[in-house]
């Protein structure tokens, strides 16, 4: 069953990667995969658990249980391991749910028009650089998935030609992924590392912002040499009713408050020591109260569009369920010992944290970066203070965890299916996989490697 678990995992990932071909939501496959992994685990416990370090520790702490008995296997897997892993997974899910609700509240108030209304240029190069850097910094403050959705919505109002729009959208993907890599709340993987204690907010910002900037600067500089002319904007069709739905003051207030609260979550964790999801829930509570008071005097049929209830209906629960399923699957492999075997393989064959992470980054262009980072978190433990030599790379804020955040966050841009941002943009604009591979993949790879070189060089300063 040990080998079967791994085979099922690989099969599940192949199906997830082929979502656009199978036309089956990857969340459904991920949920089934998570349940299947744990199901095979408990069925084959008699062959898998003997010799498992965590199982031995469990027996030592529960002397009333008989070793290698069916009851002890069930107690360990069903009542101990799943519960322990679910606590970590739930903290990520709650964080994401609160954050996505806040973003939907901002969007329902047309708060993002504070940015989009200020873009006037039609010059191709200027517009490309402008959109890329807006995406880069917006992604750090919000997240790469939400940023991509907002920016592609904007792009449809700025560029008419379909292929030109594809190119701009592809650069937005690279920028959003790069922007999410240096922020503790910019990408699900950085959230996982931050919540898991592998990195701290201030450290990841200061150590990854320069490599991330180089990641987007490199392809921008390359394409700027061959790009000339202006873009043609679509004929604007202004919906009077929608345009007047919120006032300028309301848009600016909710946008400013929402972004400020999102950016204060890392500060909240640092000051109080409470988990980040507590800060995010507090932020949601504050903006909820403000929106209720803001629309209190208005008719119910008007203010219903701006409530948290309405915002929750727009939240992408499919993505949340995908994360739940995939993290459950990875947790099963971690508990059974697959990931520890993988860590030994990488150590024995590479034994270089930079090479290991570069491989993980490239793999993230084929499969989702969430399980790859979850797998790496399961492969290696955070080493305490006083570690030296190779082990020092795995201390909190060690080079392994920092470079992992960079590689997993930016490597997914190499293929359009390698990141959540890429997948959603692919769906919104119907971008062809082969077109992206031919026109964008080398640009994304050049940025990825340039940023990696920058980080490597900084580690010796």
Tab-separated table of C-alpha atoms in Angstrom:
chain	number	residue	atom	x	y	z
A	1	UNK	CA	0.000	0.000	0.000
A	2	UNK	CA	2.975	2.305	0.542
A	3	UNK	CA	3.779	2.272	-3.180
A	4	UNK	CA	0.072	2.410	-4.060
A	5	UNK	CA	-0.307	5.645	-2.085
A	6	UNK	CA	2.449	7.268	-4.133
A	7	UNK	CA	1.027	5.930	-7.419
A	8	UNK	CA	-2.424	7.304	-6.574
A	9	UNK	CA	-0.849	10.637	-5.703
A	10	UNK	CA	0.960	10.829	-9.058
A	11	UNK	CA	-2.188	9.811	-10.928
A	12	UNK	CA	-4.179	12.468	-9.082
A	13	UNK	CA	-1.661	15.112	-10.069
A	14	UNK	CA	-1.732	14.112	-13.700
A	15	UNK	CA	-5.510	14.487	-13.659
A	16	UNK	CA	-5.263	17.862	-11.894
A	17	UNK	CA	-2.696	19.135	-14.417
A	18	UNK	CA	-5.024	18.075	-17.243
A	19	UNK	CA	-8.051	19.904	-15.820
A	20	UNK	CA	-8.385	22.021	-18.973
A	21	UNK	CA	-8.531	18.860	-21.088
A	22	UNK	CA	-10.745	16.701	-18.854
A	23	UNK	CA	-13.156	19.579	-18.101
A	24	UNK	CA	-13.395	18.320	-14.504
A	25	UNK	CA	-12.816	20.840	-11.713
A	26	UNK	CA	-9.481	20.124	-10.047
A	27	UNK	CA	-11.096	20.672	-6.637
A	28	UNK	CA	-13.185	17.518	-7.089
A	29	UNK	CA	-10.106	15.482	-8.020
A	30	UNK	CA	-8.113	16.952	-5.120
A	31	UNK	CA	-10.794	16.119	-2.556
A	32	UNK	CA	-11.052	12.558	-3.837
A	33	UNK	CA	-7.267	12.292	-3.853
A	34	UNK	CA	-7.005	13.464	-0.245
A	35	UNK	CA	-9.569	10.916	0.948
A	36	UNK	CA	-8.025	8.115	-1.159
A	37	UNK	CA	-4.519	8.692	0.224
A	38	UNK	CA	-5.696	8.424	3.825
A	39	UNK	CA	-7.931	5.470	2.942
A	40	UNK	CA	-5.049	3.467	1.454
A	41	UNK	CA	-2.882	4.560	4.378
A	42	UNK	CA	-5.174	3.118	7.032
A	43	UNK	CA	-5.852	-0.059	5.025
A	44	UNK	CA	-2.115	-0.716	4.666
A	45	UNK	CA	-1.145	0.497	8.134
A	46	UNK	CA	0.118	-2.933	9.144
A	47	UNK	CA	2.828	-2.769	6.483
A	48	UNK	CA	3.499	0.966	6.612
A	49	UNK	CA	3.642	1.956	10.279
A	50	UNK	CA	6.164	-0.480	11.821
A	51	UNK	CA	9.412	1.478	12.046
A	52	UNK	CA	7.669	4.843	11.540
A	53	UNK	CA	9.306	7.338	13.923
A	54	UNK	CA	6.105	9.257	14.627
A	55	UNK	CA	4.206	6.042	15.314
A	56	UNK	CA	6.900	4.923	17.768
A	57	UNK	CA	6.664	8.243	19.613
A	58	UNK	CA	2.890	7.917	19.686
A	59	UNK	CA	3.159	4.485	21.321
A	60	UNK	CA	5.604	5.820	23.891
A	61	UNK	CA	3.128	8.521	24.874
A	62	UNK	CA	0.253	6.013	24.957
A	63	UNK	CA	1.617	2.950	26.816
A	64	UNK	CA	-1.867	1.436	27.141
A	65	UNK	CA	-1.921	0.737	23.392
A	66	UNK	CA	-0.505	-2.498	22.030
A	67	UNK	CA	2.140	-2.047	19.336
A	68	UNK	CA	1.289	-3.253	15.829
A	69	UNK	CA	-2.371	-3.841	16.636
A	70	UNK	CA	-5.286	-2.780	14.493
A	71	UNK	CA	-6.618	-0.601	17.295
A	72	UNK	CA	-3.308	1.255	17.696
A	73	UNK	CA	-3.094	1.815	13.926
A	74	UNK	CA	-6.590	3.285	13.777
A	75	UNK	CA	-6.011	5.376	16.898
A	76	UNK	CA	-2.767	6.783	15.486
A	77	UNK	CA	-4.019	7.549	11.963
A	78	UNK	CA	-7.708	8.406	12.458
A	79	UNK	CA	-7.579	10.103	15.863
A	80	UNK	CA	-4.082	11.537	16.065
A	81	UNK	CA	-2.504	12.209	12.675
A	82	UNK	CA	-5.570	13.460	10.797
A	83	UNK	CA	-6.569	15.709	13.690
A	84	UNK	CA	-3.065	17.142	13.992
A	85	UNK	CA	-2.723	17.863	10.284
A	86	UNK	CA	-6.266	19.191	9.972
A	87	UNK	CA	-5.509	21.860	12.580
A	88	UNK	CA	-2.701	23.224	10.400
A	89	UNK	CA	-4.773	22.969	7.225
A	90	UNK	CA	-7.774	24.666	8.834
A	91	UNK	CA	-5.655	27.667	9.819
A	92	UNK	CA	-4.773	28.209	6.141
A	93	UNK	CA	-8.365	27.692	4.985
A	94	UNK	CA	-9.769	30.176	7.529
A	95	UNK	CA	-7.107	32.704	6.571
A	96	UNK	CA	-7.900	32.382	2.874
A	97	UNK	CA	-11.646	32.563	3.393
A	98	UNK	CA	-11.403	35.784	5.429
A	99	UNK	CA	-8.908	37.358	3.003
A	100	UNK	CA	-10.945	36.501	-0.083
A	101	UNK	CA	-14.098	37.917	1.539
A	102	UNK	CA	-12.336	41.215	2.234
A	103	UNK	CA	-11.156	41.399	-1.385
A	104	UNK	CA	-14.673	40.691	-2.659
A	105	UNK	CA	-16.018	43.487	-0.434
A	106	UNK	CA	-13.507	45.893	-1.955
A	107	UNK	CA	-14.437	44.741	-5.446
A	108	UNK	CA	-18.187	45.048	-4.835
A	109	UNK	CA	-17.593	48.659	-3.819
A	110	UNK	CA	-15.607	49.146	-7.071
A	111	UNK	CA	-12.613	49.999	-4.913
A	112	UNK	CA	-10.106	48.845	-7.512
A	113	UNK	CA	-11.227	51.700	-9.773
A	114	UNK	CA	-9.012	53.870	-7.566
A	115	UNK	CA	-6.132	52.343	-9.536
A	116	UNK	CA	-7.658	51.501	-12.903
A	117	UNK	CA	-9.179	54.941	-13.547
A	118	UNK	CA	-5.700	56.500	-13.436
A	119	UNK	CA	-4.262	54.530	-16.361
A	120	UNK	CA	-4.426	56.747	-19.465
A	121	UNK	CA	-1.458	55.754	-21.679
A	122	UNK	CA	-1.793	53.687	-24.871
A	123	UNK	CA	1.965	53.290	-25.525
A	124	UNK	CA	2.699	49.544	-25.566
A	125	UNK	CA	5.946	49.669	-23.587
A	126	UNK	CA	4.697	52.163	-21.001
A	127	UNK	CA	1.443	50.260	-20.546
A	128	UNK	CA	3.258	46.912	-20.218
A	129	UNK	CA	5.628	48.234	-17.553
A	130	UNK	CA	2.811	50.007	-15.740
A	131	UNK	CA	0.521	46.965	-15.642
A	132	UNK	CA	3.381	44.679	-14.638
A	133	UNK	CA	4.463	46.766	-11.674
A	134	UNK	CA	0.903	47.445	-10.546
A	135	UNK	CA	0.403	43.669	-10.600
A	136	UNK	CA	3.710	43.128	-8.780
A	137	UNK	CA	2.927	45.394	-5.820
A	138	UNK	CA	-0.807	44.683	-5.726
A	139	UNK	CA	-0.031	40.969	-5.530
A	140	UNK	CA	2.187	41.553	-2.505
A	141	UNK	CA	-0.559	43.447	-0.701
A	142	UNK	CA	-3.414	41.148	-1.739
A	143	UNK	CA	-2.527	37.846	-3.445
A	144	UNK	CA	-1.491	36.756	-6.924
A	145	UNK	CA	-4.793	35.070	-7.786
A	146	UNK	CA	-6.990	38.046	-6.896
A	147	UNK	CA	-4.548	40.458	-8.504
A	148	UNK	CA	-4.668	38.502	-11.766
A	149	UNK	CA	-8.458	38.581	-11.824
A	150	UNK	CA	-8.540	42.335	-11.200
A	151	UNK	CA	-5.796	43.111	-13.723
A	152	UNK	CA	-7.268	40.947	-16.493
A	153	UNK	CA	-10.620	42.667	-15.977
A	154	UNK	CA	-8.779	45.964	-16.400
A	155	UNK	CA	-6.825	44.678	-19.403
A	156	UNK	CA	-10.030	43.955	-21.300
A	157	UNK	CA	-10.793	47.677	-21.102
A	158	UNK	CA	-7.332	48.714	-22.301
A	159	UNK	CA	-6.380	46.388	-25.174
A	160	UNK	CA	-8.548	45.305	-28.121
A	161	UNK	CA	-6.294	42.926	-30.090
A	162	UNK	CA	-6.684	39.403	-28.714
A	163	UNK	CA	-3.076	38.180	-29.196
A	164	UNK	CA	-1.680	41.432	-27.808
A	165	UNK	CA	-4.009	41.035	-24.851
A	166	UNK	CA	-2.656	37.485	-24.353
A	167	UNK	CA	0.886	38.837	-24.243
A	168	UNK	CA	0.062	41.534	-21.690
A	169	UNK	CA	-1.857	38.989	-19.619
A	170	UNK	CA	1.102	36.610	-19.641
A	171	UNK	CA	3.389	39.320	-18.295
A	172	UNK	CA	0.799	40.037	-15.612
A	173	UNK	CA	1.014	36.358	-14.587
A	174	UNK	CA	4.805	36.597	-14.211
A	175	UNK	CA	4.509	39.877	-12.296
A	176	UNK	CA	1.753	38.650	-9.976
A	177	UNK	CA	3.639	35.464	-9.119
A	178	UNK	CA	6.855	37.406	-8.527
A	179	UNK	CA	5.028	39.929	-6.353
A	180	UNK	CA	3.431	37.194	-4.293
A	181	UNK	CA	6.766	35.474	-3.614
A	182	UNK	CA	8.229	38.199	-1.369
A	183	UNK	CA	5.111	38.933	0.675
A	184	UNK	CA	3.857	36.757	3.573
A	185	UNK	CA	0.295	37.213	2.289
A	186	UNK	CA	0.990	37.376	-1.460
A	187	UNK	CA	0.801	33.683	-2.271
A	188	UNK	CA	-0.667	30.601	-0.629
A	189	UNK	CA	2.812	29.073	-0.403
A	190	UNK	CA	4.266	32.058	1.448
A	191	UNK	CA	1.220	32.015	3.728
A	192	UNK	CA	1.913	28.339	4.447
A	193	UNK	CA	5.583	28.987	5.260
A	194	UNK	CA	4.728	32.023	7.362
A	195	UNK	CA	1.969	30.314	9.329
A	196	UNK	CA	4.123	27.184	9.686
A	197	UNK	CA	6.900	29.212	11.339
A	198	UNK	CA	9.524	28.553	8.643
A	199	UNK	CA	9.837	32.282	7.863
A	200	UNK	CA	8.875	35.562	9.502
A	201	UNK	CA	7.122	38.399	7.687
A	202	UNK	CA	9.868	41.034	7.931
A	203	UNK	CA	12.612	38.600	6.929
A	204	UNK	CA	10.942	37.269	3.787
A	205	UNK	CA	10.132	40.803	2.619
A	206	UNK	CA	13.669	42.148	3.036
A	207	UNK	CA	15.417	39.086	1.596
A	208	UNK	CA	13.178	38.293	-1.390
A	209	UNK	CA	11.997	41.651	-2.713
A	210	UNK	CA	15.139	42.269	-4.804
A	211	UNK	CA	15.232	38.786	-6.444
A	212	UNK	CA	11.494	39.107	-7.117
A	213	UNK	CA	11.933	42.516	-8.772
A	214	UNK	CA	14.688	41.073	-10.968
A	215	UNK	CA	12.334	38.221	-11.900
A	216	UNK	CA	9.920	40.644	-13.551
A	217	UNK	CA	12.526	43.190	-14.716
A	218	UNK	CA	14.418	40.626	-16.798
A	219	UNK	CA	11.569	39.665	-19.186
A	220	UNK	CA	10.344	43.272	-19.283
A	221	UNK	CA	13.743	44.530	-20.456
A	222	UNK	CA	14.008	41.726	-23.040
A	223	UNK	CA	10.603	42.376	-24.644
A	224	UNK	CA	10.965	46.176	-24.531
A	225	UNK	CA	13.666	46.090	-27.227
A	226	UNK	CA	11.287	44.672	-29.823
A	227	UNK	CA	8.033	46.365	-28.828
A	228	UNK	CA	6.834	49.548	-30.513
A	229	UNK	CA	3.630	51.455	-31.189
A	230	UNK	CA	0.378	51.931	-29.332
A	231	UNK	CA	-2.452	49.652	-28.285
A	232	UNK	CA	-5.985	50.146	-29.518
A	233	UNK	CA	-8.530	50.529	-26.775
A	234	UNK	CA	-12.026	49.041	-27.037
A	235	UNK	CA	-14.966	51.377	-27.392
A	236	UNK	CA	-16.035	52.150	-23.845
A	237	UNK	CA	-19.545	51.168	-22.841
A	238	UNK	CA	-20.337	52.799	-19.569
A	239	UNK	CA	-23.133	51.282	-17.563
A	240	UNK	CA	-24.688	54.315	-15.928
A	241	UNK	CA	-26.393	52.352	-13.200
A	242	UNK	CA	-23.215	50.512	-12.242
A	243	UNK	CA	-21.056	53.618	-12.474
A	244	UNK	CA	-23.270	55.444	-10.022
A	245	UNK	CA	-23.698	52.519	-7.641
A	246	UNK	CA	-20.938	53.712	-5.323
A	247	UNK	CA	-19.659	57.212	-4.696
A	248	UNK	CA	-16.039	58.209	-5.106
A	249	UNK	CA	-15.717	58.613	-1.344
A	250	UNK	CA	-17.066	55.099	-0.728
A	251	UNK	CA	-14.704	53.544	-3.265
A	252	UNK	CA	-11.660	55.283	-1.824
A	253	UNK	CA	-12.634	54.526	1.769
A	254	UNK	CA	-13.214	50.803	1.299
A	255	UNK	CA	-10.155	50.370	-0.938
A	256	UNK	CA	-7.842	52.202	1.472
A	257	UNK	CA	-9.259	50.508	4.554
A	258	UNK	CA	-9.209	47.039	2.993
A	259	UNK	CA	-5.624	47.238	1.750
A	260	UNK	CA	-4.486	48.767	5.049
A	261	UNK	CA	-6.103	45.981	7.086
A	262	UNK	CA	-4.591	43.290	4.855
A	263	UNK	CA	-1.147	44.818	5.246
A	264	UNK	CA	-1.556	45.047	9.024
A	265	UNK	CA	-2.055	41.288	9.433
A	266	UNK	CA	1.713	40.570	9.572
A	267	UNK	CA	2.107	43.412	12.078
A	268	UNK	CA	-0.698	41.934	14.198
A	269	UNK	CA	1.056	38.559	14.319
A	270	UNK	CA	4.387	40.135	15.238
A	271	UNK	CA	2.924	42.268	18.035
A	272	UNK	CA	0.489	39.782	19.597
A	273	UNK	CA	2.027	36.421	18.695
A	274	UNK	CA	-1.404	35.157	17.664
A	275	UNK	CA	-1.757	33.138	14.430
A	276	UNK	CA	-2.211	35.195	11.220
A	277	UNK	CA	-5.754	33.923	10.665
A	278	UNK	CA	-6.792	35.684	13.875
A	279	UNK	CA	-5.556	38.982	12.457
A	280	UNK	CA	-7.354	38.316	9.176
A	281	UNK	CA	-10.606	37.502	10.981
A	282	UNK	CA	-10.231	40.733	12.959
A	283	UNK	CA	-9.678	42.665	9.725
A	284	UNK	CA	-12.816	41.124	8.243
A	285	UNK	CA	-14.792	42.103	11.334
A	286	UNK	CA	-13.632	45.722	11.089
A	287	UNK	CA	-14.413	46.182	7.395
A	288	UNK	CA	-17.727	44.362	7.903
A	289	UNK	CA	-18.798	46.866	10.568
A	290	UNK	CA	-17.646	49.815	8.460
A	291	UNK	CA	-19.628	48.672	5.405
A	292	UNK	CA	-22.720	48.055	7.533
A	293	UNK	CA	-22.554	51.585	8.968
A	294	UNK	CA	-21.748	53.082	5.569
A	295	UNK	CA	-24.911	51.684	3.946
A	296	UNK	CA	-27.190	51.692	6.988
A	297	UNK	CA	-29.415	54.605	5.844
A	298	UNK	CA	-29.877	53.166	2.328
A	299	UNK	CA	-32.792	51.011	1.075
A	300	UNK	CA	-32.384	47.257	1.611
A	301	UNK	CA	-32.568	46.499	-2.116
A	302	UNK	CA	-29.601	48.841	-2.677
A	303	UNK	CA	-27.298	47.911	0.187
A	304	UNK	CA	-27.770	44.146	-0.232
A	305	UNK	CA	-25.109	44.208	-2.975
A	306	UNK	CA	-22.491	45.409	-0.485
A	307	UNK	CA	-23.012	42.960	2.366
A	308	UNK	CA	-20.605	40.240	3.518
A	309	UNK	CA	-23.273	37.675	2.666
A	310	UNK	CA	-23.175	38.768	-0.968
A	311	UNK	CA	-19.371	38.865	-0.941
A	312	UNK	CA	-19.235	35.292	0.360
A	313	UNK	CA	-21.323	34.143	-2.605
A	314	UNK	CA	-18.593	35.469	-4.922
A	315	UNK	CA	-15.709	33.816	-3.061
A	316	UNK	CA	-14.040	31.072	-5.091
A	317	UNK	CA	-14.865	28.134	-2.829
A	318	UNK	CA	-13.618	25.770	-5.519
A	319	UNK	CA	-10.070	27.027	-4.900
A	320	UNK	CA	-10.482	26.662	-1.144
A	321	UNK	CA	-11.693	23.074	-1.525
A	322	UNK	CA	-8.789	22.366	-3.870
A	323	UNK	CA	-6.319	23.495	-1.241
A	324	UNK	CA	-8.105	21.406	1.368
A	325	UNK	CA	-7.972	18.253	-0.735
A	326	UNK	CA	-4.394	18.640	-1.895
A	327	UNK	CA	-3.075	19.501	1.559
A	328	UNK	CA	-4.853	16.463	2.997
A	329	UNK	CA	-3.196	14.281	0.352
A	330	UNK	CA	0.259	15.678	1.078
A	331	UNK	CA	-0.335	15.312	4.815
A	332	UNK	CA	-1.071	11.615	4.251
A	333	UNK	CA	2.231	11.122	2.417
A	334	UNK	CA	4.025	13.068	5.117
A	335	UNK	CA	2.533	10.959	7.892
A	336	UNK	CA	3.254	7.679	6.088
A	337	UNK	CA	6.900	8.616	5.479
A	338	UNK	CA	7.020	9.200	1.711
A	339	UNK	CA	8.298	12.742	2.027
A	340	UNK	CA	11.092	11.772	4.394
A	341	UNK	CA	12.296	9.245	1.813
A	342	UNK	CA	12.205	11.984	-0.844
A	343	UNK	CA	14.243	14.317	1.384
A	344	UNK	CA	16.893	11.629	1.827
A	345	UNK	CA	16.976	11.093	-1.961
A	346	UNK	CA	17.464	14.804	-2.663
A	347	UNK	CA	20.097	15.088	0.058
A	348	UNK	CA	22.054	12.101	-1.198
A	349	UNK	CA	21.896	13.068	-4.874
A	350	UNK	CA	22.025	16.858	-4.664
A	351	UNK	CA	22.879	17.810	-1.073
A	352	UNK	CA	22.600	21.445	-2.040
A	353	UNK	CA	19.665	23.525	-0.857
A	354	UNK	CA	19.878	25.826	-3.882
A	355	UNK	CA	19.758	22.946	-6.363
A	356	UNK	CA	16.918	21.273	-4.446
A	357	UNK	CA	14.816	24.437	-4.511
A	358	UNK	CA	15.563	25.150	-8.173
A	359	UNK	CA	14.238	21.676	-8.985
A	360	UNK	CA	11.135	22.320	-6.857
A	361	UNK	CA	10.583	25.620	-8.699
A	362	UNK	CA	10.747	23.983	-12.115
A	363	UNK	CA	8.414	21.203	-10.926
A	364	UNK	CA	5.942	23.878	-9.798
A	365	UNK	CA	5.475	24.828	-13.455
A	366	UNK	CA	4.060	21.358	-14.093
A	367	UNK	CA	2.068	20.799	-10.920
A	368	UNK	CA	0.597	23.228	-8.408
A	369	UNK	CA	3.132	24.834	-6.058
A	370	UNK	CA	0.930	24.316	-2.990
A	371	UNK	CA	1.574	20.570	-2.641
A	372	UNK	CA	5.249	21.013	-3.532
A	373	UNK	CA	5.759	23.476	-0.690
A	374	UNK	CA	3.630	21.373	1.633
A	375	UNK	CA	5.805	18.411	0.673
A	376	UNK	CA	9.013	20.316	1.384
A	377	UNK	CA	7.622	21.439	4.746
A	378	UNK	CA	6.982	17.797	5.514
A	379	UNK	CA	10.419	16.677	4.310
A	380	UNK	CA	12.391	18.984	6.565
A	381	UNK	CA	11.852	20.167	10.130
A	382	UNK	CA	12.592	23.692	11.329
A	383	UNK	CA	15.916	23.406	13.155
A	384	UNK	CA	16.309	25.190	16.471
A	385	UNK	CA	18.947	27.761	17.397
A	386	UNK	CA	22.559	26.749	17.627
A	387	UNK	CA	22.544	24.655	14.461
A	388	UNK	CA	25.617	24.894	12.296
A	389	UNK	CA	26.778	23.784	8.855
A	390	UNK	CA	24.159	22.287	6.558
A	391	UNK	CA	21.497	22.189	9.273
A	392	UNK	CA	21.626	25.982	9.683
A	393	UNK	CA	19.868	26.305	6.316
A	394	UNK	CA	16.730	24.844	7.943
A	395	UNK	CA	16.488	27.217	10.907
A	396	UNK	CA	13.631	29.709	10.946
A	397	UNK	CA	14.404	32.216	8.163
A	398	UNK	CA	17.117	29.872	6.910
A	399	UNK	CA	18.182	29.992	3.271
A	400	UNK	CA	16.291	26.813	2.398
A	401	UNK	CA	12.903	28.241	3.431
A	402	UNK	CA	13.555	31.663	1.891
A	403	UNK	CA	14.695	30.233	-1.424
A	404	UNK	CA	11.818	27.752	-1.367
A	405	UNK	CA	9.353	30.658	-1.134
A	406	UNK	CA	11.025	32.334	-4.105
A	407	UNK	CA	11.359	29.260	-6.324
A	408	UNK	CA	7.890	27.834	-5.681
A	409	UNK	CA	6.279	31.249	-6.125
A	410	UNK	CA	8.001	32.282	-9.354
A	411	UNK	CA	8.758	28.926	-11.006
A	412	UNK	CA	5.070	28.359	-11.695
A	413	UNK	CA	5.167	31.108	-14.336
A	414	UNK	CA	7.239	28.943	-16.693
A	415	UNK	CA	4.055	27.180	-17.847
A	416	UNK	CA	0.590	28.709	-17.804
A	417	UNK	CA	-0.830	25.778	-15.812
A	418	UNK	CA	1.904	26.097	-13.182
A	419	UNK	CA	0.158	28.621	-10.937
A	420	UNK	CA	-3.309	29.555	-9.788
A	421	UNK	CA	-2.848	32.948	-11.440
A	422	UNK	CA	-1.955	31.294	-14.745
A	423	UNK	CA	-4.872	28.897	-14.661
A	424	UNK	CA	-7.437	31.614	-13.955
A	425	UNK	CA	-6.036	33.912	-16.653
A	426	UNK	CA	-6.002	31.008	-19.096
A	427	UNK	CA	-9.694	30.525	-18.389
A	428	UNK	CA	-10.633	34.203	-18.565
A	429	UNK	CA	-8.894	34.927	-21.887
A	430	UNK	CA	-8.843	31.402	-23.381
A	431	UNK	CA	-5.056	31.554	-23.792
A	432	UNK	CA	-3.680	28.605	-25.722
A	433	UNK	CA	-1.203	26.419	-23.788
A	434	UNK	CA	1.083	25.975	-26.811
A	435	UNK	CA	1.090	29.727	-27.561
A	436	UNK	CA	2.239	30.451	-23.999
A	437	UNK	CA	4.899	27.737	-24.214
A	438	UNK	CA	6.354	29.216	-27.429
A	439	UNK	CA	6.088	32.928	-26.602
A	440	UNK	CA	6.343	33.260	-22.820
A	441	UNK	CA	7.988	30.231	-21.196
A	442	UNK	CA	11.565	31.233	-22.049
A	443	UNK	CA	10.907	34.788	-20.831
A	444	UNK	CA	9.534	33.450	-17.549
A	445	UNK	CA	12.456	31.030	-17.207
A	446	UNK	CA	14.968	33.845	-17.795
A	447	UNK	CA	13.366	35.895	-15.020
A	448	UNK	CA	13.237	32.880	-12.706
A	449	UNK	CA	16.934	32.091	-13.163
A	450	UNK	CA	18.005	35.747	-12.965
A	451	UNK	CA	16.196	36.173	-9.655
A	452	UNK	CA	17.711	32.921	-8.371
A	453	UNK	CA	21.193	34.145	-9.248
A	454	UNK	CA	20.473	37.421	-7.449
A	455	UNK	CA	19.355	35.576	-4.312
A	456	UNK	CA	22.405	33.299	-4.458
A	457	UNK	CA	24.668	36.325	-4.722
A	458	UNK	CA	22.916	38.096	-1.829
A	459	UNK	CA	23.428	35.065	0.423
A	460	UNK	CA	27.168	35.709	0.381
A	461	UNK	CA	26.907	39.399	1.273
